[in-house]
Short mmCIF file of C-alpha atoms in Angstrom, two decimals:
data_model
loop_
_atom_site.label_atom_id
_atom_site.label_comp_id
_atom_site.label_asym_id
_atom_site.label_seq_id
_atom_site.Cartn_x
_atom_site.Cartn_y
_atom_site.Cartn_z
CA UNK A 321 -26.46 -14.11 -23.09
CA UNK A 322 -25.55 -16.42 -20.25
CA UNK A 323 -22.38 -16.63 -18.17
CA UNK A 324 -22.21 -20.15 -16.73
CA UNK A 325 -19.89 -20.53 -13.72
CA UNK A 326 -19.21 -23.69 -11.76
CA UNK A 327 -16.98 -22.14 -9.11
CA UNK A 328 -15.79 -18.76 -7.88
CA UNK A 329 -12.58 -19.19 -9.89
CA UNK A 330 -14.52 -19.69 -13.12
CA UNK A 331 -16.81 -16.77 -12.32
CA UNK A 332 -13.89 -14.42 -11.70
CA UNK A 333 -12.51 -15.32 -15.12
CA UNK A 334 -15.86 -14.51 -16.68
CA UNK A 335 -16.02 -11.15 -14.93
CA UNK A 336 -12.75 -10.22 -16.65
CA UNK A 337 -14.51 -10.76 -20.00
CA UNK A 338 -17.31 -8.27 -19.27
CA UNK A 339 -15.49 -5.19 -20.70
CA UNK A 340 -15.92 -6.78 -24.13
CA UNK A 341 -19.65 -5.94 -23.95
CA UNK A 342 -19.39 -2.60 -22.11
CA UNK A 343 -21.82 0.02 -23.39
CA UNK A 344 -23.88 -2.37 -25.50
CA UNK A 345 -27.56 -2.11 -24.51
CA UNK A 346 -28.42 -4.98 -26.87
CA UNK A 347 -26.79 -7.45 -24.48
CA UNK A 348 -28.71 -8.80 -21.48
CA UNK A 349 -26.18 -10.42 -19.16
CA UNK A 350 -27.36 -13.31 -16.99
CA UNK A 351 -25.42 -15.65 -14.73
CA UNK A 352 -26.12 -19.21 -13.68
CA UNK A 353 -24.40 -21.61 -11.30
CA UNK A 354 -23.44 -24.89 -12.94
CA UNK A 355 -24.12 -27.65 -10.38
CA UNK A 356 -21.68 -30.33 -9.33
CA UNK A 357 -18.93 -28.42 -7.54
CA UNK A 358 -18.50 -28.33 -3.79
CA UNK A 359 -17.08 -24.83 -4.28
CA UNK A 360 -20.14 -23.35 -5.97
CA UNK A 361 -21.46 -21.42 -2.95
CA UNK A 362 -18.65 -18.88 -3.18
CA UNK A 363 -19.54 -18.30 -6.82
CA UNK A 364 -23.07 -17.31 -5.84
CA UNK A 365 -21.68 -14.90 -3.26
CA UNK A 366 -19.45 -13.34 -5.91
CA UNK A 367 -22.36 -12.94 -8.35
CA UNK A 368 -24.50 -11.29 -5.68
CA UNK A 369 -21.63 -9.01 -4.72
CA UNK A 370 -21.34 -7.90 -8.33
CA UNK A 371 -25.06 -7.08 -8.41
CA UNK A 372 -25.65 -9.29 -11.46
CA UNK A 373 -28.93 -11.04 -12.26
CA UNK A 374 -28.96 -14.80 -11.85
CA UNK A 375 -30.93 -17.57 -13.53
CA UNK A 376 -31.58 -20.86 -11.68
CA UNK A 377 -29.97 -23.84 -13.36
CA UNK A 378 -33.32 -25.43 -14.19
CA UNK A 379 -34.52 -22.25 -15.86
CA UNK A 380 -31.21 -21.92 -17.71
CA UNK A 381 -31.73 -25.39 -19.16
CA UNK A 382 -35.25 -24.50 -20.30
CA UNK A 383 -34.34 -21.24 -22.03
CA UNK A 384 -32.32 -20.69 -25.16
CA UNK A 385 -29.46 -18.17 -25.22
CA UNK A 386 -27.78 -16.41 -28.11
CA UNK A 387 -24.39 -16.96 -26.45
CA UNK A 388 -23.16 -18.91 -23.45
CA UNK A 389 -19.72 -18.18 -22.02
CA UNK A 390 -18.08 -20.54 -19.52
CA UNK A 391 -14.61 -20.91 -18.02
CA UNK A 392 -14.76 -24.57 -17.03
CA UNK A 393 -15.86 -27.52 -19.19
CA UNK A 394 -17.12 -29.48 -16.19
CA UNK A 395 -20.76 -29.86 -15.27
CA UNK A 396 -23.71 -30.27 -17.55
CA UNK A 397 -22.87 -27.58 -20.08
CA UNK A 398 -24.14 -29.85 -22.84
CA UNK A 399 -27.68 -29.49 -21.49
CA UNK A 400 -27.67 -25.74 -22.10
CA UNK A 401 -29.11 -24.52 -25.39
CA UNK A 402 -27.11 -21.96 -27.31
CA UNK A 403 -23.70 -21.24 -28.78
CA UNK A 404 -21.04 -22.06 -26.17
CA UNK A 405 -17.69 -20.26 -25.94
CA UNK A 406 -15.25 -21.86 -23.52
CA UNK A 407 -12.30 -20.12 -21.87
CA UNK A 408 -9.61 -21.59 -19.59
CA UNK A 409 -10.18 -21.02 -15.88
CA UNK A 410 -6.46 -20.59 -15.18
CA UNK A 411 -3.17 -20.14 -16.97
CA UNK A 412 -1.02 -22.71 -18.70
CA UNK A 413 -3.04 -25.90 -18.13
CA UNK A 414 -0.42 -27.18 -15.69
CA UNK A 415 -2.49 -29.10 -13.16
CA UNK A 416 -4.32 -32.41 -13.32
CA UNK A 417 -6.60 -33.94 -10.71
CA UNK A 418 -5.69 -37.63 -10.37
CA UNK A 419 -9.14 -38.80 -9.32
CA UNK A 420 -11.25 -37.34 -12.12
CA UNK A 421 -11.31 -37.28 -15.90
CA UNK A 422 -8.50 -38.69 -18.02
CA UNK A 423 -5.37 -39.49 -16.05
CA UNK A 424 -2.66 -36.89 -16.55
CA UNK A 425 -4.87 -34.42 -18.43
CA UNK A 426 -5.95 -30.98 -17.24
CA UNK A 427 -9.72 -30.58 -17.26
CA UNK A 428 -9.55 -27.77 -19.82
CA UNK A 429 -7.89 -30.11 -22.34
CA UNK A 430 -9.58 -33.36 -21.32
CA UNK A 431 -11.86 -35.10 -23.87
CA UNK A 432 -13.79 -36.53 -20.91
CA UNK A 433 -15.18 -33.04 -20.34
CA UNK A 434 -14.89 -31.48 -23.81
CA UNK A 435 -16.93 -34.14 -25.64
CA UNK A 436 -20.44 -35.43 -25.09
CA UNK A 437 -21.54 -38.52 -27.01
CA UNK A 438 -18.51 -38.05 -29.25
CA UNK A 439 -19.39 -34.48 -30.21
CA UNK A 440 -17.72 -31.30 -29.02
CA UNK A 441 -19.65 -29.39 -26.38
CA UNK A 442 -18.20 -25.95 -27.16
CA UNK A 443 -18.64 -24.04 -30.40
CA UNK A 444 -15.43 -22.13 -29.76
CA UNK A 445 -12.40 -22.70 -27.52
CA UNK A 446 -10.79 -19.35 -26.71
CA UNK A 447 -7.21 -20.13 -25.68
CA UNK A 448 -4.26 -18.05 -24.54
CA UNK A 449 -1.39 -19.56 -26.57
CA UNK A 450 -0.82 -21.59 -29.77
CA UNK A 451 0.88 -24.29 -27.70
CA UNK A 452 -2.46 -24.87 -25.97
CA UNK A 453 -4.12 -25.48 -29.33
CA UNK A 454 -1.43 -28.06 -30.11
CA UNK A 455 -2.00 -29.78 -26.78
CA UNK A 456 -5.74 -29.72 -27.36
CA UNK A 457 -5.22 -31.30 -30.80
CA UNK A 458 -3.37 -34.19 -29.20
CA UNK A 459 -6.31 -34.80 -26.89
CA UNK A 460 -9.17 -34.01 -29.26
CA UNK A 461 -8.67 -32.97 -32.89
CA UNK A 462 -12.40 -32.18 -33.04
CA UNK A 463 -12.15 -29.63 -30.24
CA UNK A 464 -8.88 -28.19 -31.55
CA UNK A 465 -10.56 -27.46 -34.89
CA UNK A 466 -12.80 -25.05 -32.99
CA UNK A 467 -9.97 -23.35 -31.08
CA UNK A 468 -8.79 -19.78 -31.52
CA UNK A 469 -5.90 -18.03 -29.76
CA UNK A 470 -7.11 -14.77 -28.21
CA UNK A 471 -4.74 -14.29 -25.29
CA UNK A 472 -5.65 -14.03 -21.62
CA UNK A 473 -8.09 -11.31 -20.44
CA UNK A 474 -6.95 -11.62 -16.83
CA UNK A 475 -3.33 -10.97 -17.80
CA UNK A 476 -4.61 -8.05 -19.88
CA UNK A 477 -6.04 -6.51 -16.73
CA UNK A 478 -2.82 -7.00 -14.80
CA UNK A 479 -0.72 -5.46 -17.55
CA UNK A 480 -3.09 -2.50 -17.77
CA UNK A 481 -2.64 -1.92 -14.02
CA UNK A 482 1.17 -1.85 -13.90
CA UNK A 483 1.12 1.95 -13.99
CA UNK A 484 -0.90 1.91 -10.75
CA UNK A 485 1.79 0.01 -8.84
CA UNK A 486 2.89 2.96 -6.70
CA UNK A 487 -0.72 3.62 -5.69
CA UNK A 488 -1.26 -0.01 -4.73
CA UNK A 489 1.92 -0.11 -2.64
CA UNK A 490 1.01 3.17 -0.94
CA UNK A 491 -2.42 1.78 0.00
CA UNK A 492 -0.76 -1.36 1.38
CA UNK A 493 1.72 0.67 3.43
CA UNK A 494 4.56 -1.21 1.73
CA UNK A 495 7.00 1.67 1.41
CA UNK A 496 10.46 0.53 0.36
CA UNK A 497 9.99 -2.94 1.81
CA UNK A 498 10.01 -6.06 -0.34
CA UNK A 499 6.47 -7.34 -0.78
CA UNK A 500 6.52 -11.13 -0.95
CA UNK A 501 3.33 -12.95 -1.97
CA UNK A 502 2.70 -16.57 -1.01
CA UNK A 503 0.53 -18.14 -3.72
CA UNK A 504 -1.40 -21.30 -2.86
CA UNK A 505 -3.59 -23.36 -5.16
CA UNK A 506 -6.11 -25.77 -3.65
CA UNK A 507 -6.09 -29.45 -2.82
CA UNK A 508 -3.78 -31.85 -0.98
CA UNK A 509 -0.63 -30.74 -2.82
CA UNK A 510 -1.22 -27.01 -2.28
CA UNK A 511 1.07 -24.74 -0.31
CA UNK A 512 -1.54 -24.36 2.42
CA UNK A 513 -1.92 -28.13 2.72
CA UNK A 514 1.75 -29.12 2.45
CA UNK A 515 3.36 -26.19 4.31
CA UNK A 516 0.60 -24.65 6.45
CA UNK A 517 3.06 -22.92 8.77
CA UNK A 518 5.14 -21.22 6.07
CA UNK A 519 3.52 -17.78 6.45
CA UNK A 520 4.20 -17.74 10.19
CA UNK A 521 7.74 -19.05 9.65
CA UNK A 522 8.52 -16.27 7.18
CA UNK A 523 6.99 -13.61 9.43
CA UNK A 524 9.14 -14.85 12.28
CA UNK A 525 12.28 -14.95 10.16
CA UNK A 526 12.04 -11.78 8.05
CA UNK A 527 12.41 -8.37 9.74
CA UNK A 528 9.12 -6.53 9.27
CA UNK A 529 10.85 -3.29 8.27
CA UNK A 530 12.48 -5.02 5.32
CA UNK A 531 9.67 -7.29 4.15
CA UNK A 532 5.90 -7.33 3.86
CA UNK A 533 4.11 -10.64 3.41
CA UNK A 534 0.82 -11.51 1.69
CA UNK A 535 -1.05 -14.76 1.10
CA UNK A 536 -3.10 -15.36 -2.04
CA UNK A 537 -5.33 -18.35 -1.34
CA UNK A 538 -7.20 -20.09 -4.16
CA UNK A 539 -10.96 -19.41 -4.00
CA UNK A 540 -11.57 -23.15 -3.58
CA UNK A 541 -9.54 -23.07 -0.36
CA UNK A 542 -11.69 -20.20 0.88
CA UNK A 543 -14.76 -22.24 0.00
CA UNK A 544 -13.44 -25.39 1.66
CA UNK A 545 -12.43 -23.70 4.89
CA UNK A 546 -14.81 -20.76 4.84
CA UNK A 547 -13.44 -17.22 4.90
CA UNK A 548 -14.11 -16.92 8.64
CA UNK A 549 -12.21 -20.09 9.56
CA UNK A 550 -9.36 -19.20 7.20
CA UNK A 551 -8.95 -15.82 8.87
CA UNK A 552 -9.17 -17.36 12.34
CA UNK A 553 -6.51 -19.90 11.42
CA UNK A 554 -4.27 -17.11 10.15
CA UNK A 555 -5.11 -14.64 12.94
CA UNK A 556 -1.63 -14.58 14.59
CA UNK A 557 -0.06 -13.95 11.18
CA UNK A 558 -2.69 -11.34 10.26
CA UNK A 559 -2.02 -9.55 13.54
CA UNK A 560 1.66 -9.53 12.60
CA UNK A 561 0.91 -7.79 9.30
CA UNK A 562 0.10 -10.60 6.85
CA UNK A 563 -2.04 -9.35 3.96
CA UNK A 564 -4.96 -11.55 2.89
CA UNK A 565 -6.57 -10.16 -0.29
CA UNK A 566 -10.06 -10.98 -1.47
CA UNK A 567 -10.40 -13.72 -4.10
CA UNK A 568 -11.56 -11.54 -7.00
CA UNK A 569 -9.21 -8.93 -8.48
CA UNK A 570 -7.45 -8.15 -5.18
CA UNK A 571 -5.10 -11.13 -5.63
CA UNK A 572 -4.05 -9.61 -8.95
CA UNK A 573 -3.52 -6.22 -7.29
CA UNK A 574 -1.06 -7.93 -4.94
CA UNK A 575 0.85 -9.40 -7.89
CA UNK A 576 1.22 -5.98 -9.49
CA UNK A 577 2.41 -4.52 -6.18
CA UNK A 578 4.68 -7.47 -5.33
CA UNK A 579 8.43 -7.86 -5.62
CA UNK A 580 8.41 -11.66 -5.48
CA UNK A 581 6.07 -14.65 -5.33
CA UNK A 582 6.63 -17.88 -3.40
CA UNK A 583 4.52 -20.49 -5.14
CA UNK A 584 3.32 -24.04 -5.33
CA UNK A 585 2.16 -25.46 -8.69
CA UNK A 586 -0.83 -23.14 -9.06
CA UNK A 587 -0.96 -20.89 -12.10
CA UNK A 588 -0.98 -17.60 -10.15
CA UNK A 589 2.81 -17.54 -10.40
CA UNK A 590 2.67 -17.56 -14.20
CA UNK A 591 0.94 -14.18 -14.06
CA UNK A 592 3.64 -12.96 -11.69
CA UNK A 593 6.33 -14.17 -14.08
CA UNK A 594 4.61 -12.38 -16.97
CA UNK A 595 4.84 -9.18 -14.91
CA UNK A 596 8.57 -9.73 -14.39
CA UNK A 597 8.29 -10.61 -10.71
CA UNK A 598 10.76 -12.95 -9.05
CA UNK A 599 9.43 -16.43 -8.38
CA UNK A 600 10.52 -18.88 -5.69
CA UNK A 601 9.36 -22.51 -5.72
CA UNK A 602 7.79 -24.06 -2.63
CA UNK A 603 6.15 -27.11 -4.20
CA UNK A 604 6.94 -30.44 -2.61
CA UNK A 605 5.95 -32.52 -5.62
CA UNK A 606 3.19 -35.02 -6.22
CA UNK A 607 0.87 -36.23 -8.96
CA UNK A 608 -0.88 -32.99 -9.93
CA UNK A 609 1.82 -31.03 -11.79
CA UNK A 610 1.85 -31.86 -15.51
CA UNK A 611 5.42 -32.40 -16.80
CA UNK A 612 6.45 -30.06 -19.59
CA UNK A 613 3.69 -27.54 -18.88
CA UNK A 614 4.58 -23.85 -18.50
CA UNK A 615 4.06 -24.18 -14.75
CA UNK A 616 6.50 -27.10 -14.61
CA UNK A 617 8.98 -24.98 -16.58
CA UNK A 618 8.53 -22.09 -14.17
CA UNK A 619 9.12 -24.22 -11.08
CA UNK A 620 12.21 -25.78 -12.67
CA UNK A 621 13.62 -22.31 -13.42
CA UNK A 622 12.88 -20.88 -9.95
CA UNK A 623 15.08 -21.31 -6.87
CA UNK A 624 13.57 -23.63 -4.28
CA UNK A 625 12.72 -22.54 -0.74
CA UNK A 626 13.34 -25.24 1.84
CA UNK A 627 13.58 -23.05 4.98
CA UNK A 628 12.24 -19.58 5.77
CA UNK A 629 15.63 -18.10 6.57
CA UNK A 630 16.83 -18.87 3.02
CA UNK A 631 14.44 -16.42 1.37
CA UNK A 632 16.57 -13.22 1.47
CA UNK A 633 19.43 -14.98 -0.32
CA UNK A 634 17.07 -16.50 -2.90
CA UNK A 635 15.59 -13.07 -3.63
CA UNK A 636 19.08 -11.73 -4.32
CA UNK A 637 20.13 -14.56 -6.63
CA UNK A 638 20.26 -14.04 -10.42
CA UNK A 639 16.95 -14.67 -12.18
CA UNK A 640 16.96 -17.52 -14.70
CA UNK A 641 15.88 -16.79 -18.27
CA UNK A 642 13.60 -19.79 -17.84
CA UNK A 643 11.16 -17.73 -15.76
CA UNK A 644 10.31 -15.38 -18.62
CA UNK A 645 10.36 -18.29 -21.06
CA UNK A 646 7.75 -20.11 -18.96
CA UNK A 647 5.50 -17.05 -19.05
CA UNK A 648 6.02 -16.74 -22.80
CA UNK A 649 4.92 -20.37 -23.15
CA UNK A 650 1.65 -19.61 -21.34
CA UNK A 651 0.61 -16.23 -22.76
CA UNK A 652 0.42 -14.96 -26.32
CA UNK A 653 -1.34 -12.00 -27.92
CA UNK A 654 -0.40 -9.75 -25.00
CA UNK A 655 -2.15 -6.42 -25.13
CA UNK A 656 -4.73 -7.70 -27.63
CA UNK A 657 -6.84 -10.15 -25.63
CA UNK A 658 -9.96 -8.03 -25.15
CA UNK A 659 -9.97 -6.88 -28.77
CA UNK A 660 -9.62 -10.46 -30.02
CA UNK A 661 -12.25 -11.71 -27.58
CA UNK A 662 -14.60 -8.99 -28.75
CA UNK A 663 -14.11 -10.03 -32.35
CA UNK A 664 -14.77 -13.70 -31.60
CA UNK A 665 -17.71 -13.28 -29.22
CA UNK A 666 -19.54 -10.74 -31.36
CA UNK A 667 -18.89 -13.00 -34.33
CA UNK A 668 -20.64 -15.83 -32.49
CA UNK A 669 -23.51 -13.46 -31.71
CA UNK A 670 -23.60 -12.40 -35.38
CA UNK A 671 -23.61 -8.78 -34.25
CA UNK A 672 -21.38 -5.85 -35.03
CA UNK A 673 -19.63 -4.43 -31.94
CA UNK A 674 -20.65 -0.95 -30.82
CA UNK A 675 -18.59 1.77 -29.24
CA UNK A 676 -14.83 2.10 -28.85
CA UNK A 677 -12.48 -0.87 -28.41
CA UNK A 678 -12.70 -2.32 -24.89
CA UNK A 679 -10.21 -1.30 -22.23
CA UNK A 680 -9.32 -3.48 -19.25
CA UNK A 681 -10.59 -2.12 -15.95
CA UNK A 682 -7.68 -1.22 -13.65
CA UNK A 683 -7.40 -3.42 -10.61
CA UNK A 684 -8.77 -2.06 -7.31
CA UNK A 685 -6.85 -1.23 -4.18
CA UNK A 686 -7.55 -3.62 -1.31
CA UNK A 687 -10.97 -3.00 0.24
CA UNK A 688 -9.66 -3.50 3.77
CA UNK A 689 -6.63 -1.47 4.88
CA UNK A 690 -3.75 -3.59 6.16
CA UNK A 691 -3.50 -4.23 9.88
CA UNK A 692 -0.55 -2.46 11.46
CA UNK A 693 1.26 -4.60 14.05
CA UNK A 694 1.02 -3.16 17.54
CA UNK A 695 3.80 -5.04 19.33
CA UNK A 696 7.27 -6.15 18.31
CA UNK A 697 10.14 -8.25 19.57
CA UNK A 698 13.09 -5.97 18.86
CA UNK A 699 16.77 -6.68 18.39
CA UNK A 700 18.94 -3.57 18.34
CA UNK A 701 22.71 -3.45 18.02
CA UNK A 702 24.53 -0.26 19.02
CA UNK A 703 27.94 0.42 17.50
CA UNK A 704 29.08 3.96 18.17
CA UNK A 705 26.66 6.28 16.41
CA UNK A 706 25.04 3.49 14.42
CA UNK A 707 22.02 1.58 15.75
CA UNK A 708 20.71 -1.39 13.75
CA UNK A 709 17.09 -2.30 14.45
CA UNK A 710 15.23 -5.48 13.52
CA UNK A 711 11.58 -5.87 14.51
CA UNK A 712 9.69 -9.16 14.51
CA UNK A 713 6.32 -10.42 15.79
CA UNK A 714 6.26 -10.71 19.59
CA UNK A 715 5.52 -14.44 19.40
CA UNK A 716 8.81 -15.14 17.65
CA UNK A 717 10.70 -17.83 19.56
CA UNK A 718 14.17 -16.40 19.02
CA UNK A 719 15.44 -14.14 21.84
CA UNK A 720 14.95 -10.39 21.55
CA UNK A 721 16.60 -7.46 23.29
CA UNK A 722 13.31 -5.81 24.26
CA UNK A 723 9.61 -5.61 23.50
CA UNK A 724 8.05 -2.50 21.95
CA UNK A 725 4.28 -1.99 22.20
CA UNK A 726 1.80 0.63 21.04
CA UNK A 727 0.00 1.62 24.22
CA UNK A 728 -3.77 1.65 24.00
CA UNK A 729 -3.75 -0.60 20.93
CA UNK A 730 -1.55 -3.55 21.87
CA UNK A 731 -2.79 -6.06 24.41
CA UNK A 732 -2.16 -5.27 28.05
CA UNK A 733 0.20 -8.23 28.44
CA UNK A 734 2.50 -6.75 25.83
CA UNK A 735 2.12 -3.24 27.23
CA UNK A 736 3.11 -4.38 30.73
CA UNK A 737 6.12 -6.27 29.36
CA UNK A 738 7.37 -3.56 27.02
CA UNK A 739 10.71 -1.86 27.44
CA UNK A 740 9.47 0.79 25.00
CA UNK A 741 5.91 2.09 24.98
CA UNK A 742 4.85 4.36 22.17
CA UNK A 743 1.77 5.86 20.60
CA UNK A 744 0.96 7.71 17.43
CA UNK A 745 -0.56 11.20 17.60
CA UNK A 746 -4.24 11.08 16.68
CA UNK A 747 -6.14 13.57 14.62
CA UNK A 748 -9.72 13.72 15.82
CA UNK A 749 -12.51 15.88 14.45
CA UNK A 750 -14.74 15.26 17.47
CA UNK A 751 -16.23 18.43 18.92
CA UNK A 752 -15.92 17.16 22.50
CA UNK A 753 -12.68 15.41 23.31
CA UNK A 754 -9.89 15.21 25.84
CA UNK A 755 -6.33 14.97 24.59
CA UNK A 756 -3.04 14.32 26.34
CA UNK A 757 -0.07 16.51 25.72
CA UNK A 758 2.94 14.56 24.50
CA UNK A 759 4.82 15.19 27.76
CA UNK A 760 1.76 14.37 29.86
CA UNK A 761 1.14 11.06 28.15
CA UNK A 762 4.81 10.05 28.37
CA UNK A 763 4.91 10.75 32.11
CA UNK A 764 1.66 8.86 32.68
CA UNK A 765 2.86 5.89 30.63
CA UNK A 766 6.08 5.62 32.63
CA UNK A 767 4.16 5.95 35.92
CA UNK A 768 1.60 3.30 34.95
CA UNK A 769 4.14 0.81 33.59
CA UNK A 770 7.03 0.49 36.04
CA UNK A 771 8.80 -2.05 33.81
CA UNK A 772 8.93 0.38 30.90
CA UNK A 773 12.26 2.14 30.34
CA UNK A 774 11.26 4.58 27.57
CA UNK A 775 8.01 6.08 26.34
CA UNK A 776 7.57 8.08 23.15
CA UNK A 777 5.00 9.65 20.86
CA UNK A 778 5.31 9.78 17.07
CA UNK A 779 4.00 13.25 16.23
CA UNK A 780 4.40 12.70 12.49
CA UNK A 781 6.49 10.94 9.87
CA UNK A 782 9.65 12.87 10.79
CA UNK A 783 9.23 13.90 14.45
CA UNK A 784 8.74 12.15 17.78
CA UNK A 785 9.02 13.06 21.46
CA UNK A 786 10.37 10.62 24.05
CA UNK A 787 11.76 10.27 27.52
CA UNK A 788 13.92 7.55 29.02
CA UNK A 789 13.05 6.90 32.66
CA UNK A 790 14.80 9.49 34.79
CA UNK A 791 15.98 11.45 31.75
CA UNK A 792 14.95 14.68 30.04
CA UNK A 793 12.22 15.05 27.44
CA UNK A 794 13.82 14.70 24.01
CA UNK A 795 12.75 15.30 20.44
CA UNK A 796 13.67 12.81 17.73
CA UNK A 797 14.09 14.15 14.21
CA UNK A 798 13.97 11.49 11.49
CA UNK A 799 15.04 12.36 7.96
CA UNK A 800 13.98 10.40 4.87
CA UNK A 801 16.49 8.86 2.49
CA UNK A 802 16.77 10.31 -1.00
CA UNK A 803 17.31 7.43 -3.43
CA UNK A 804 16.92 7.62 -7.19
CA UNK A 805 14.66 10.66 -7.14
CA UNK A 806 12.44 9.25 -4.40
CA UNK A 807 12.17 9.92 -0.68
CA UNK A 808 12.09 6.76 1.44
CA UNK A 809 10.44 7.07 4.85
CA UNK A 810 10.58 4.51 7.62
CA UNK A 811 8.20 3.92 10.51
CA UNK A 812 8.94 6.48 13.27
CA UNK A 813 8.18 3.71 15.78
CA UNK A 814 11.25 1.89 14.45
CA UNK A 815 13.31 5.06 14.98
CA UNK A 816 11.98 5.21 18.56
CA UNK A 817 13.27 1.65 19.01
CA UNK A 818 16.70 2.80 17.84
CA UNK A 819 16.64 5.79 20.20
CA UNK A 820 15.57 3.58 23.10
CA UNK A 821 18.47 1.19 22.47
CA UNK A 822 20.91 4.09 22.23
CA UNK A 823 19.67 5.71 25.46
CA UNK A 824 19.90 2.39 27.30
CA UNK A 825 23.59 2.29 26.46
CA UNK A 826 24.23 6.04 26.60
CA UNK A 827 21.69 7.95 28.72
CA UNK A 828 23.35 11.19 27.57
CA UNK A 829 23.20 10.10 23.92
CA UNK A 830 21.77 13.29 22.42
CA UNK A 831 23.01 14.41 19.03
CA UNK A 832 22.99 12.82 15.59
CA UNK A 833 23.18 9.08 14.94
CA UNK A 834 22.19 6.63 12.22
CA UNK A 835 19.27 4.24 12.59
CA UNK A 836 19.61 1.27 10.25
CA UNK A 837 16.05 0.08 9.63
CA UNK A 838 15.18 -2.46 6.97
CA UNK A 839 18.84 -2.43 5.94
CA UNK A 840 18.74 1.31 5.15
CA UNK A 841 20.62 4.03 7.09
CA UNK A 842 18.29 6.82 8.22
CA UNK A 843 19.71 10.04 9.72
CA UNK A 844 18.33 10.65 13.22
CA UNK A 845 18.98 13.43 15.72
CA UNK A 846 18.09 13.56 19.42
CA UNK A 847 17.82 16.98 21.05
CA UNK A 848 15.94 18.61 23.94
CA UNK A 849 12.25 18.94 23.14
CA UNK A 850 10.79 22.41 22.75
CA UNK A 851 7.80 23.55 24.86
CA UNK A 852 5.64 23.40 21.73
CA UNK A 853 6.64 19.79 21.10
CA UNK A 854 6.10 18.86 24.75
CA UNK A 855 2.64 20.42 24.64
CA UNK A 856 1.61 18.86 21.32
CA UNK A 857 -1.86 17.28 21.61
CA UNK A 858 -1.80 13.53 21.14
#
């Protein structure tokens, strides 16, 4: 059988169908690249990454296949020989491209692509919702007569991964923060095109101990810009902690892990809504969104983001019933998609399925660990025994009380400007190594950086050692918060920021106090460090 992909997006949809044929040695799986898309190169990369065997387009046209599966009707699919099953390459059919096909129609429901010489190209249309069959019937009764509702295999995979959410968030280092995903489709009306600075604006506005930010970019945008250029463009935001998942599967992992999605008119947000995630609209309008589509319903039901500083209030607002209703209008047969696909595809092959019913493959954790910011602009307010800390990227334009930098990791400009220098104790298995003691490193850091007022070492999740210039060596004990049967930990570097602010105001400020980090009150105690703590290898 042949999987025919015109773009990386279409290929990724086809990869989610593969579990239908798992364990069947009667099936030879081949992939071909359908010509005609400027985004096809990324599809080839994805096929090679998967280790699948490819067939050149010319050879694919010469051979005959028992079954051809595609997720886009565009290209010369009519020249292929074999039974063709066609799936959508997104959710909800909510986007039209004004300069191609029938005006106002999505390509997946457009007779310009579904018919060739008046005849239907596909033997079977495998759709996600009965409403899509009705829309197809309006455009082409011939094609609609060959349509079957099977659900959405990509949603199936997301739903099957919900139980892995804690593992995904742990791998991302999210903790108790709110994970907000920016979802951008491609083209001139996309989030990246219309609001290219939004990620940086949100990073500058939202305290990093309360929020974590990710960007899901459409594979076509990666193809247009190139992954290297995209990452270079986003480098300041990536350095500040922005997550940028890979285009296949990892974007879905982020949706499962997320608390909210800020979206344009791309269908990624419909999957988020189906998972029960909050959605916030950031679409500036145009010609591409199809009125009355599930995506149009979702945007109408979601609060609109006009400025970065509005987001916390929007995330606390009541959620409209229209969000779930929009998802319900896009997805049917939930939990049954792979079983129904198996029935239809094996029926087209005229074979009996073998083995147990297919199970969706759980989504992977991100291949690359998130980058941990190494310098922060810090605002800290001290009121009695309560210190409130907010950390932001160092390039934030708003004034800050002091700069905190991780010595040896942050750039030297930030290290020389820092009021607080810190490091994290390393665990090395090297046979030959030289290690500072905590006290030795602190003294050296203060000597080498005359502008630094405090230096500290995080020895673990709940213990640090620090010294304010001219003061004694202190130990900082940081307790987690117990909430709803869970223990919430915060970054000990944030607690060091709180201790630094307290010691600036009260050099004798030993004893217990509360560090409010990410809006949560963490119990902290400062006391004289023990000889063992002072001599801890770092």
